Structures are given as structure tokens and as C-alpha cells.
PDB file of C-alpha atoms in Angstrom:
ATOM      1  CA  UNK A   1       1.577  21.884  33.792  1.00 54.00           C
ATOM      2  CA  UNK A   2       3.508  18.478  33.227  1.00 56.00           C
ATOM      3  CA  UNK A   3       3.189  17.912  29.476  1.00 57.00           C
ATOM      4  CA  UNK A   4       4.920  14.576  29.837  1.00 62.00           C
ATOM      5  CA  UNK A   5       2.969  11.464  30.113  1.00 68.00           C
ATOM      6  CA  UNK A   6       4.019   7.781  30.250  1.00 77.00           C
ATOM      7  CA  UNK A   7       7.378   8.953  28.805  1.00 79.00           C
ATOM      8  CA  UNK A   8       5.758  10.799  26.155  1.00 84.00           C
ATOM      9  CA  UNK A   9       5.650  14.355  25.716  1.00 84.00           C
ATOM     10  CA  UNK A  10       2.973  16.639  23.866  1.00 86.00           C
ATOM     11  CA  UNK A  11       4.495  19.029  21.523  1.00 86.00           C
ATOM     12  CA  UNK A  12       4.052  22.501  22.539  1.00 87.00           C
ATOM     13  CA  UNK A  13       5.525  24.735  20.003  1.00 89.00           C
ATOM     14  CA  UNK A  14       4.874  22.948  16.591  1.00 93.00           C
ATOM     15  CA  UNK A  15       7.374  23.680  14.195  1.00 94.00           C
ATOM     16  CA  UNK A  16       5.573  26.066  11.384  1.00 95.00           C
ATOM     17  CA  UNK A  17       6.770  26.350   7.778  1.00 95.00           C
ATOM     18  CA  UNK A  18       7.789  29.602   6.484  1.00 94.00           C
ATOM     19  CA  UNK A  19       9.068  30.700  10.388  1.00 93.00           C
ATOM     20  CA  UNK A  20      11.042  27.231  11.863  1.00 94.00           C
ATOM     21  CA  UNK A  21      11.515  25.620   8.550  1.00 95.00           C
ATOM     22  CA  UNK A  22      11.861  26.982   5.353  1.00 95.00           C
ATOM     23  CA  UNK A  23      11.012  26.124   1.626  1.00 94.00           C
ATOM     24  CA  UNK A  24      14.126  25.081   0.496  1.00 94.00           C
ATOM     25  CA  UNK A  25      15.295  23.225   3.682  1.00 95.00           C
ATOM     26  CA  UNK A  26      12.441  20.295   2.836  1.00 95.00           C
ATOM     27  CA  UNK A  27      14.040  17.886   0.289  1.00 93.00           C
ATOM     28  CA  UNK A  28      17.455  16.757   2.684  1.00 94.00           C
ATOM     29  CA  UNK A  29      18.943  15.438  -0.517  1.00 94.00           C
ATOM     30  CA  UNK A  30      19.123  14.658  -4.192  1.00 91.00           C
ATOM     31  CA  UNK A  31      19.656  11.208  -3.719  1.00 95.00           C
ATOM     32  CA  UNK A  32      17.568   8.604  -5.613  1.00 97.00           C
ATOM     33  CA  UNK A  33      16.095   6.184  -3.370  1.00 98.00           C
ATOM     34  CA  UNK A  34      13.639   3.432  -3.445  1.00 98.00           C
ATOM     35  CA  UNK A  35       9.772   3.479  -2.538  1.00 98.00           C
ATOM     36  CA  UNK A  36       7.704   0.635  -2.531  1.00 98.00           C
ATOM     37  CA  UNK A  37       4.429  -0.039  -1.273  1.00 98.00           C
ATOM     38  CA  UNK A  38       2.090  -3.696  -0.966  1.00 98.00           C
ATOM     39  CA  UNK A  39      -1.447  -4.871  -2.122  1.00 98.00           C
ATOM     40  CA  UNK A  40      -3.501  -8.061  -1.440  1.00 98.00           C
ATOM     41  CA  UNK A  41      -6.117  -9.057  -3.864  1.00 98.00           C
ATOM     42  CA  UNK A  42      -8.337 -12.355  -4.302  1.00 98.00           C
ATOM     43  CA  UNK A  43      -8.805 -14.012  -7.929  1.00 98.00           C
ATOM     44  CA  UNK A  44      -9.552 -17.281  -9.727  1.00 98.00           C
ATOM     45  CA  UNK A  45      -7.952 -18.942 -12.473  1.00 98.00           C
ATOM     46  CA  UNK A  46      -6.763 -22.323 -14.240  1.00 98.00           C
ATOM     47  CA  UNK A  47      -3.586 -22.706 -16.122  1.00 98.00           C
ATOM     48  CA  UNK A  48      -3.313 -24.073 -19.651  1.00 98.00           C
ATOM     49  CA  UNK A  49      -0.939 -26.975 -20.871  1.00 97.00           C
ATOM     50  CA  UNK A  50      -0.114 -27.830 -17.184  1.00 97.00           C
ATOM     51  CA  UNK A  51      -0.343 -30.937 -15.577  1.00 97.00           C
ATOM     52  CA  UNK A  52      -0.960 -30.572 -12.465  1.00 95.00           C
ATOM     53  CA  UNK A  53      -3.392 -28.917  -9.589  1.00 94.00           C
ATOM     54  CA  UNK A  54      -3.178 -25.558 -10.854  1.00 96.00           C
ATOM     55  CA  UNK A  55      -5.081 -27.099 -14.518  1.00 97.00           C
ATOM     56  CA  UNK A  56      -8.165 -26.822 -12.678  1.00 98.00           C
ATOM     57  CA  UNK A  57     -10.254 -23.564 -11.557  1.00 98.00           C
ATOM     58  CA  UNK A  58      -9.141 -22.267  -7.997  1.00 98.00           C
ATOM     59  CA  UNK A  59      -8.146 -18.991  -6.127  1.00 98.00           C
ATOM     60  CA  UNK A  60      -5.268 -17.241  -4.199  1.00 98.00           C
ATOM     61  CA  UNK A  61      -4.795 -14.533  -2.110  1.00 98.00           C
ATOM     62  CA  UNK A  62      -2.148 -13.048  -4.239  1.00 98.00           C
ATOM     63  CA  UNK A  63       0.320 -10.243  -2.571  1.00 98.00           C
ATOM     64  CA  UNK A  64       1.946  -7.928  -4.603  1.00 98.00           C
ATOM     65  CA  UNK A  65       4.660  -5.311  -3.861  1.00 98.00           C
ATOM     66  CA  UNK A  66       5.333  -1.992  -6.037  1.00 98.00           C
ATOM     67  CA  UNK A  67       8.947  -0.907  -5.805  1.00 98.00           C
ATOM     68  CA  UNK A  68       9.574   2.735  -7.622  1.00 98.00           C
ATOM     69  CA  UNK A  69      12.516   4.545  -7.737  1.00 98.00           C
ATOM     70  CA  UNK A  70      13.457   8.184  -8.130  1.00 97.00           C
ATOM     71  CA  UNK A  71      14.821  11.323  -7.355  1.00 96.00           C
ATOM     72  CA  UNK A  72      13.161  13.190  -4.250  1.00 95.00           C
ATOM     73  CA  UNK A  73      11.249  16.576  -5.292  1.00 93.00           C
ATOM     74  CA  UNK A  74      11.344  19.987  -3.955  1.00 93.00           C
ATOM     75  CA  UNK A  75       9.709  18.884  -0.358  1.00 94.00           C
ATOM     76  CA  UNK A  76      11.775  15.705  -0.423  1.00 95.00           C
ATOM     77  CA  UNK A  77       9.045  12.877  -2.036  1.00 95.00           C
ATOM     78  CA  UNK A  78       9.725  10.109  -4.449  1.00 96.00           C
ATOM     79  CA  UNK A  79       6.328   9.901  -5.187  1.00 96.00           C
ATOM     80  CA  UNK A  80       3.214  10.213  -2.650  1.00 96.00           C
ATOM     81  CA  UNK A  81       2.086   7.054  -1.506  1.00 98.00           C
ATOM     82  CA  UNK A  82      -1.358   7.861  -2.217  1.00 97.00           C
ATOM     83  CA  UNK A  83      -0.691   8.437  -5.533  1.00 97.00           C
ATOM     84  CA  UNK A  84       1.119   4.621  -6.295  1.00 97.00           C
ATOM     85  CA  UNK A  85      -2.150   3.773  -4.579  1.00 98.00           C
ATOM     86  CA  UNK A  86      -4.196   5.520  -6.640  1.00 98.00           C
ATOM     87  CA  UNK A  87      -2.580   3.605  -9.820  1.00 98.00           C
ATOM     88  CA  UNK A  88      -2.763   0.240  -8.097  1.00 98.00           C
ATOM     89  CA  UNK A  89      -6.452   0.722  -7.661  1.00 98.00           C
ATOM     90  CA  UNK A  90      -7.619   2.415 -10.214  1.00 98.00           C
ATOM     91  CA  UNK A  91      -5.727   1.155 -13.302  1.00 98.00           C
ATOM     92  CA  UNK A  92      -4.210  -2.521 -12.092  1.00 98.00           C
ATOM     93  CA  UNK A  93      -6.441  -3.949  -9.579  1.00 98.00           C
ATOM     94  CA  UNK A  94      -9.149  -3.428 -11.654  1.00 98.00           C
ATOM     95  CA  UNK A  95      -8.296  -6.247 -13.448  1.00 98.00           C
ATOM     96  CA  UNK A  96      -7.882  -8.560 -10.617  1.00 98.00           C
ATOM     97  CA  UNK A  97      -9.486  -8.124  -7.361  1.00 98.00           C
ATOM     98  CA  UNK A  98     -12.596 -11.473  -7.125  1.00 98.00           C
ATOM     99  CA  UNK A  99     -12.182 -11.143 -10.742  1.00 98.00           C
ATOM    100  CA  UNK A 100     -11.127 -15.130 -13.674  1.00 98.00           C
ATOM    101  CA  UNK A 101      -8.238 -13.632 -14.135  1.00 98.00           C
ATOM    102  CA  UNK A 102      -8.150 -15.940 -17.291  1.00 98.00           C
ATOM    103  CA  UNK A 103     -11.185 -13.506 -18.318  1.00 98.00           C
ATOM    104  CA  UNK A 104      -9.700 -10.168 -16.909  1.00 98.00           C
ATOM    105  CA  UNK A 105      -6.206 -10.030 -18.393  1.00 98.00           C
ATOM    106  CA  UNK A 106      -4.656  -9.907 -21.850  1.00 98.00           C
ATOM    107  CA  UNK A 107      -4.637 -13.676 -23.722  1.00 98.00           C
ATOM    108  CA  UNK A 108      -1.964 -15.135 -21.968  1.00 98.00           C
ATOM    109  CA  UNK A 109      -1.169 -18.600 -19.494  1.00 98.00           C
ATOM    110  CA  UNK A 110      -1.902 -16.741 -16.147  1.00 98.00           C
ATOM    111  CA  UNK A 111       0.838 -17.727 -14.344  1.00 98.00           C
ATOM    112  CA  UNK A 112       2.269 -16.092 -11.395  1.00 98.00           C
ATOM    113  CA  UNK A 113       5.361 -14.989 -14.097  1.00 98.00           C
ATOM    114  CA  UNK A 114       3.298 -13.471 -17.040  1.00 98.00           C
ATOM    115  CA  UNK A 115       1.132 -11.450 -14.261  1.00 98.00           C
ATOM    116  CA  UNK A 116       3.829 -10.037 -12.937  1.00 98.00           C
ATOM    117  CA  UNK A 117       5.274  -8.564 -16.060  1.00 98.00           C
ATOM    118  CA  UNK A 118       2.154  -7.486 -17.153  1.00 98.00           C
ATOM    119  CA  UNK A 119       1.806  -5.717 -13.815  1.00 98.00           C
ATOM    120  CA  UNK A 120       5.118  -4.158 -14.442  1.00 98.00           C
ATOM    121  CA  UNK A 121       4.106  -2.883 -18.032  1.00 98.00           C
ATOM    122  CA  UNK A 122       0.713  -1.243 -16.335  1.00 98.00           C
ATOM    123  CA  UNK A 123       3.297   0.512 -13.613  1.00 98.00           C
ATOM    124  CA  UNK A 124       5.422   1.856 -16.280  1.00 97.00           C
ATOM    125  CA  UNK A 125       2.694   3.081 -18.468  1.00 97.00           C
ATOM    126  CA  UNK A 126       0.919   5.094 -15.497  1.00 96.00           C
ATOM    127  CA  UNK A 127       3.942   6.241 -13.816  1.00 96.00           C
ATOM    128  CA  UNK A 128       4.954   8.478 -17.425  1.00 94.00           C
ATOM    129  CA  UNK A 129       2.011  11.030 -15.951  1.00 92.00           C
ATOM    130  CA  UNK A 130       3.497  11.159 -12.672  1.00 90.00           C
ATOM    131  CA  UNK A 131       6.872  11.523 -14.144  1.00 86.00           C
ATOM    132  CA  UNK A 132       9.383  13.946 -14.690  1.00 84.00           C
ATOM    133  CA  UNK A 133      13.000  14.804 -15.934  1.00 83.00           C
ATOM    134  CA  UNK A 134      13.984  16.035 -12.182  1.00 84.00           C
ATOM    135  CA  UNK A 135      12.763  13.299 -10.239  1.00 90.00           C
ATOM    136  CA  UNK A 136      13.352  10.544 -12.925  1.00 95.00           C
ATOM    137  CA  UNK A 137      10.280   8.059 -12.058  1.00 97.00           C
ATOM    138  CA  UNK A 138      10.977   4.584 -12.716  1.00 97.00           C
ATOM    139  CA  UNK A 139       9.718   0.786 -11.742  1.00 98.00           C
ATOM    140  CA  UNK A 140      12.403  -1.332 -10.340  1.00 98.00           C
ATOM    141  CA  UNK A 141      10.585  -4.146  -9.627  1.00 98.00           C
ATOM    142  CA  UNK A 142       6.949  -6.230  -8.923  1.00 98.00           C
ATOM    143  CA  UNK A 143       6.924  -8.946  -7.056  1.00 98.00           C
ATOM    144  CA  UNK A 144       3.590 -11.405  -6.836  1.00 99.00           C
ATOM    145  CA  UNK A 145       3.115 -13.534  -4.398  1.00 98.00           C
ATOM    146  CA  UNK A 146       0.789 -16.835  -5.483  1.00 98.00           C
ATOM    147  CA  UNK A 147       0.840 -17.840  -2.186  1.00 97.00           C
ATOM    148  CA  UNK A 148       3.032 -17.070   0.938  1.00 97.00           C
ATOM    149  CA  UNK A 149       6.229 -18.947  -0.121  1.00 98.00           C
ATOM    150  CA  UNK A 150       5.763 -18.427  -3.538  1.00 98.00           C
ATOM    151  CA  UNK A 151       6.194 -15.502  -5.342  1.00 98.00           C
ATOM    152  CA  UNK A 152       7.204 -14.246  -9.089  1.00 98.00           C
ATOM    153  CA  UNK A 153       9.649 -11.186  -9.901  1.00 98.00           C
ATOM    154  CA  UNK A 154       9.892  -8.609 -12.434  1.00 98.00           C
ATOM    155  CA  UNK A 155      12.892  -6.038 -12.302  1.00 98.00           C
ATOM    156  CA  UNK A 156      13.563  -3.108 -14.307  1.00 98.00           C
ATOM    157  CA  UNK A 157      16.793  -4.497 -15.354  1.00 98.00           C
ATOM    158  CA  UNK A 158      15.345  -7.336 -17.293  1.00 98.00           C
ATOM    159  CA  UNK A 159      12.731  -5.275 -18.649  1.00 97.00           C
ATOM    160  CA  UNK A 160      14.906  -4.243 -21.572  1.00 85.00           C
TER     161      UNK A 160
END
């Protein structure tokens, strides 16, 4: 039977763990390298003291990207995706997705740079569950996106 189609083949013998690969041939390395995965979310809000457009009430479509760093565990993961997604949804989003954000999040001028160290603090807080001293969890940086050329930056380094 040809098993190759269109110039792609269909796996016949799939490799099985335990047999073709074993438990300790999973993690390649013990390198620390760099995850990072991105959100969109909608919101309104107004800035204070400003002159300018942003003074009054509107909305972006805000993108943000998570960046995480650490070492790989025994079957060779940073962290699992789902998991940083988990943590975006559950414990930052929340605050922010359709949401006045000058309502939503701590007192503060809700500009692009205070959200995005906030953001950073929430990260750091919730990773410390996921965390541990082999693979040495830790945010390297946030950065939001106001609009599409536009975007704010925190990084671990000036974190303190």
C-alpha cells in the first residue's frame, strides 16, 4: 500500500515511550530558555492629567505578550502553555477583557506603562505556584501593545 501522499507520508510505526524512547531521554538539555506566549483583549479607559485624546473615554484592542524563562523539566518543558494560559485567563484578564479599566485595576493613571508593570507583578505572583528550585520559573518580560505601533515594556531586569 503507498502510504505516501502529496509528498507526505503517514506514520506507520509510532514511536512508543517506554520501548523507542525512554524516560530519561525526554528533556534534550538543561539549558534555560525562553517561552512566551500572546493575548488580545478589548477595554475602555481615560487618562488623568493628560492633555490630549486619550483624556477622554475610549477603547483599544490591547495585545499583550508573556515571556517566561526557565529551566526545562524532566520531559523537557519550561512551563506548559496551557498552564501560562490558564494564569492569563484566570487571574489577569479578569481584570481587563470589555472591562473601565480605570474601574478594574488598582488606583493608578492607566497608561499603557503602569499596566504593564502591574501585569508583570500578577505574572510573578502566580508563577511562585508553578515554580520550582530545578526549573527556576521566572518573568522576563510583558509587553502591551495600546495599539499596533505602540506598545509598553516591562523586563525582569528593571523589576528590581
Amino acid at each position: 500500500m503507498d502510504t505516501n501522499f502529496f509528498g507526505f507520508r503517514i506514520v506507520e510505526n509510532l514511536q512508543k515511550f517506554g520501548k523507542d524512547i525512554k524516560k530519561e531521554e525526554l528533556n534534550y538539555h538543561q539549558k534555560r530558555v525562553l517561552i512566551s506566549k500572546e493575548f488580545t483583549f478589548d477595554a475602555a479607559h481615560h487618562l488623568h492629567c493628560y492633555e490630549g485624546k486619550c483624556k477622554n473615554l475610549h477603547g483599544h484592542t490591547y495585545k499583550v505578550i508573556l515571556a517566561v524563562s526557565g529551566l526545562t523539566n524532566e520531559i523537557g518543558l519550561v512551563i506548559d502553555f496551557g498552564d501560562l494560559k490558564t494564569i492569563w485567563k484566570d487571574k489577569i484578564e479578569i481584570y481587563l477583557d470589555h472591562r473601565y479599566l480605570n474601574e478594574t485595576l488598582p488606583s493608578m493613571n492607566t497608561t499603557a506603562e503602569n499596566m504593564v508593570v502591574w501585569m508583570y507583578e500578577k505574572l510573578k505572583l502566580e508563577l511562585k505556584q508553578y515554580n520550582n528550585d530545578i526549573q527556576q520559573l521566572r518573568v522576563e518580560y510583558i509587553k502591551l501593545y495600546e495599539t499596533p505601533t505602540s506598545f509598553a515594556e516591562a523586563r525582569r531586569e528593571w523589576m528590581g
